[in-house]
Short mmCIF file of C-alpha atoms in Angstrom, two decimals:
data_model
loop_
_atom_site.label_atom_id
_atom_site.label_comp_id
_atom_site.label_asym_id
_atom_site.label_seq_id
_atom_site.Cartn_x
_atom_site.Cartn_y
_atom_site.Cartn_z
CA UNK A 1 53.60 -26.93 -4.56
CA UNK A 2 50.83 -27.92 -6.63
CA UNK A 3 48.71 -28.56 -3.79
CA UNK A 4 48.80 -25.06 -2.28
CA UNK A 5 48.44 -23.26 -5.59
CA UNK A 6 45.21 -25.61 -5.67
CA UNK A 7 44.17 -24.57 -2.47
CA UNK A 8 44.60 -21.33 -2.88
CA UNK A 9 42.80 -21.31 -6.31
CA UNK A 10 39.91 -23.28 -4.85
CA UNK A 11 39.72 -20.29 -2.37
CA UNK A 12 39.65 -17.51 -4.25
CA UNK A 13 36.83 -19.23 -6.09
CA UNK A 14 35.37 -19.68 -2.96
CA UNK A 15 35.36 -15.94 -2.07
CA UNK A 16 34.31 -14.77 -5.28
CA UNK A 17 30.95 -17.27 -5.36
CA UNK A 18 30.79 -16.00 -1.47
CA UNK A 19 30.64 -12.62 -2.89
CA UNK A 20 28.23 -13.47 -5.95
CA UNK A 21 25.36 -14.97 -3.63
CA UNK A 22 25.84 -12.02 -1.13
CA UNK A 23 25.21 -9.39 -4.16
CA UNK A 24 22.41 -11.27 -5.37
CA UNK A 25 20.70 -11.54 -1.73
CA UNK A 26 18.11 -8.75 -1.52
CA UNK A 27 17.25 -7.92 1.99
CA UNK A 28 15.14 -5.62 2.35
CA UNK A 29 14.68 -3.90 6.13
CA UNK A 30 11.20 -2.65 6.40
CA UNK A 31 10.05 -0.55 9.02
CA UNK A 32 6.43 -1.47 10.74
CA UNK A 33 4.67 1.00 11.60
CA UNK A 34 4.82 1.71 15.47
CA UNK A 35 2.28 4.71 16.07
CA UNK A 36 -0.99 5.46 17.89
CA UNK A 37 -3.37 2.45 17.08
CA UNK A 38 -5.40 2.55 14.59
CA UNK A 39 -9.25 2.15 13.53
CA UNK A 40 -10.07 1.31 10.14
CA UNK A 41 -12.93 0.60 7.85
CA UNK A 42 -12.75 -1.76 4.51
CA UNK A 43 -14.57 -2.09 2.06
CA UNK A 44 -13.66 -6.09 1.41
CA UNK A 45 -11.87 -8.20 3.20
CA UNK A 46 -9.14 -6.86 5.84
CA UNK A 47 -5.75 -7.35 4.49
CA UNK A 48 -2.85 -9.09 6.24
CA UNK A 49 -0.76 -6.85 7.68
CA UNK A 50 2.58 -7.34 10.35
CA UNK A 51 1.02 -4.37 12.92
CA UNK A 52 -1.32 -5.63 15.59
CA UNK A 53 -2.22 -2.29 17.17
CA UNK A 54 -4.20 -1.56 13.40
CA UNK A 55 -7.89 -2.64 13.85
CA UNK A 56 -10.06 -3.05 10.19
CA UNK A 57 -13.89 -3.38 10.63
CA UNK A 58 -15.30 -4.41 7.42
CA UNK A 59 -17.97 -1.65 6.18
CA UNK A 60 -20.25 -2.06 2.69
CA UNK A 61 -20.53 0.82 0.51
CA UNK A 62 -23.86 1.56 1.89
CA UNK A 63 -22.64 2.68 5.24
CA UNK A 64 -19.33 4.60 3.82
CA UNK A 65 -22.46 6.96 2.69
CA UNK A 66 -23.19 7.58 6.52
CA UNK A 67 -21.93 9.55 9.54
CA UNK A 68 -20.70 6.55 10.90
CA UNK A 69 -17.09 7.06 9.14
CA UNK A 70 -16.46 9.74 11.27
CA UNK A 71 -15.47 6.51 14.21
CA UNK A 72 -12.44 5.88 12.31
CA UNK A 73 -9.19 7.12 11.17
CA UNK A 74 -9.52 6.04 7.10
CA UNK A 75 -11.43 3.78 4.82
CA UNK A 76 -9.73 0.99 2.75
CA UNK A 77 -11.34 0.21 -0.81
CA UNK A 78 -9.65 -3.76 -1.49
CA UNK A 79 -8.94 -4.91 -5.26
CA UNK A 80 -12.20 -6.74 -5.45
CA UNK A 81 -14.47 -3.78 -4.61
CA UNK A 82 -12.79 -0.63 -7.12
CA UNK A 83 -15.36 -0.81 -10.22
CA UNK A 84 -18.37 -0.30 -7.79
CA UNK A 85 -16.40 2.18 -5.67
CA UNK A 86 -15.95 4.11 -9.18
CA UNK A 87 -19.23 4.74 -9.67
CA UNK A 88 -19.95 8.66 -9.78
CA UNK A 89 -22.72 8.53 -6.85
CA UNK A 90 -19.53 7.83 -4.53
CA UNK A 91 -17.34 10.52 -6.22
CA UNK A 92 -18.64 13.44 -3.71
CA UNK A 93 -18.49 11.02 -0.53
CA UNK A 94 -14.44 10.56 -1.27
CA UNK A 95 -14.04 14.83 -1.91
CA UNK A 96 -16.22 15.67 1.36
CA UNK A 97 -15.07 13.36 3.56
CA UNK A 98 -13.41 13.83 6.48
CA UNK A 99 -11.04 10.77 6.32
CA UNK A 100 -8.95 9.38 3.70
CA UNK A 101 -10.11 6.93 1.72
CA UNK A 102 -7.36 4.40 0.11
CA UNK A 103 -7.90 2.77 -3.09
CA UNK A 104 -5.63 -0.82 -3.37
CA UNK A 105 -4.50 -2.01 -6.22
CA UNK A 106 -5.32 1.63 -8.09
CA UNK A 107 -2.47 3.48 -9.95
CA UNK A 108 -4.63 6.88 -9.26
CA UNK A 109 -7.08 8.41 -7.71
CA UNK A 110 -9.29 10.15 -10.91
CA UNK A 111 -12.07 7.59 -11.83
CA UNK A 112 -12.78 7.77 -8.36
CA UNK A 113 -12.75 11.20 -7.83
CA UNK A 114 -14.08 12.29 -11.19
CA UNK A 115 -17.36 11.14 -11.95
CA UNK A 116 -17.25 11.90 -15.64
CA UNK A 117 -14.16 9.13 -15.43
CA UNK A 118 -14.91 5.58 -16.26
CA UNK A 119 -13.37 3.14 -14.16
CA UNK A 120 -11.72 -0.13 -16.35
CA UNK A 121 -8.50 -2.58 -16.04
CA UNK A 122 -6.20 0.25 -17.15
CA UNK A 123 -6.55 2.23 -13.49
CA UNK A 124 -5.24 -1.39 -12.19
CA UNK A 125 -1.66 -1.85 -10.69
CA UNK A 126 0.75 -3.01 -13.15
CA UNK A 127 4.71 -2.65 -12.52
CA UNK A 128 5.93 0.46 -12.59
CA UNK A 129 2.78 2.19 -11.46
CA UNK A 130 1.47 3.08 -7.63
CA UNK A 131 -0.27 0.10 -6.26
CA UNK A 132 -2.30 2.08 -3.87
CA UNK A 133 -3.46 5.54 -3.58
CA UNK A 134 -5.16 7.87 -1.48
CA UNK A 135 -7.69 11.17 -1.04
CA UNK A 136 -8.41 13.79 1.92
CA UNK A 137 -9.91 16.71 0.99
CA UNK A 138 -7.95 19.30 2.99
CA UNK A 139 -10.98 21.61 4.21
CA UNK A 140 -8.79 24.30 5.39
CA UNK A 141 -7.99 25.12 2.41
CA UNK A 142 -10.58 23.30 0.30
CA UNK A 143 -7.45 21.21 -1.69
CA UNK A 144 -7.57 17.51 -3.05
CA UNK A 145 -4.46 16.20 -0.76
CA UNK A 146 -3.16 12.56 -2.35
CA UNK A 147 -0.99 10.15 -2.13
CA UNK A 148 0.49 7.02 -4.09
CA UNK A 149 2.50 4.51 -2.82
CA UNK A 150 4.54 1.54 -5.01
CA UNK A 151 5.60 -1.54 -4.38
CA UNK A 152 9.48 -2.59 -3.53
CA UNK A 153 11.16 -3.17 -6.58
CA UNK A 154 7.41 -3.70 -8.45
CA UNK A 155 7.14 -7.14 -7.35
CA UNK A 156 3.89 -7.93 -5.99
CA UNK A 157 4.71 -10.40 -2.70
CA UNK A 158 3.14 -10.43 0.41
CA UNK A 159 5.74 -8.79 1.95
CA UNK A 160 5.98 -5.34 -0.15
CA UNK A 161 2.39 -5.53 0.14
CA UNK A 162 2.68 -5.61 3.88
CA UNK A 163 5.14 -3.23 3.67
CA UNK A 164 3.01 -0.43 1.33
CA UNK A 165 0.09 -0.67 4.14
CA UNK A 166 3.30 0.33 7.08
CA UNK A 167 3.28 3.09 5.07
CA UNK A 168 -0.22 3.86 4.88
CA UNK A 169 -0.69 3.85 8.53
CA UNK A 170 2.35 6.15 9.01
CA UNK A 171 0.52 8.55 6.56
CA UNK A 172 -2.82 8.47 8.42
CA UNK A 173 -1.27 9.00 11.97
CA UNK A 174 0.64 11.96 10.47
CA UNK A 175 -2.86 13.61 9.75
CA UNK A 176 -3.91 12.97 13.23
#
């Protein structure tokens, strides 16, 4: 008797811990993005992403100033490059473009689109903020069009990171 009230004792502890580690297991199902392929220029170095049909040429800032854009389908601005990429002499190349430009590791858009706006740390990802964002300027109807994409959960891994640019090139082949 004491046996089986044992066993059965040890199994409902069983369940419950089976339950416990299931609840605490985040899996998280991201899509990759699966649409036409994709040209890109960077400013930096490419970033690691899952989709193999997404091509990044790196570009310098001097050449984001020429027609040469016009080859690809958006520009990337990388973590490493965003105080020079703030400066106000590039301010009128992001609002007359013809292409998005995407800004990683930037909660907005404004010290790069507002030259009277001083780029520091505080435009820098931090939890609970966008960790990239974008510009077109819509010249149909001569609007700023932006977006702002977070991270999954805020935690900075590879993964969400991977995940944010999926959802960067779904945005760009939606505006082609």
């Amino acid at each position: 008797m004491y046996i089986r009230k044992g066993k059965i004792y040890l199994s409902f502890i069983l369940i419950i811990l089976l339950f416990a580690l299931t609840a605490c297991t985040q899996i998280s199902d991201f899509e990759l993005y699966e649409g036409h392929p994709l040209k890109i220029a960077v400013v930096g170095e490419p970033p690691e992403i899952n989709e193999e049909h997404v091509i990044f040429t790196e570009t310098s800032f001097d050449e984001i100033e020429s027609e040469e854009l016009k080859s690809y389908d958006a520009v990337f601005i990388r973590e490493n490059n965003l105080l020079e990429a703030a400066e106000s002499q590039f301010a009128d190349v992001y609002l007359n473009s013809s292409i998005p430009f995407f800004f990683i590791s930037a909660n907005n858009h404004i010290p790069f689109t507002v030259k009277q706006t001083a780029y520091n740390e505080s435009w820098n990802w931090t939890a609970g903020q966008s960790y990239a964002v974008g510009v077109l300027n819509l010249k149909e109807d001569e609007s700023l069009k932006s977006w702002k994409y977070g991270l999954y959960n805020d935690k900075k891994t590879d993964e969400h990171i991977k995940e944010v640019y999926s959802r960067i090139f779904k945005t760009i082949d939606e505006l082609n």
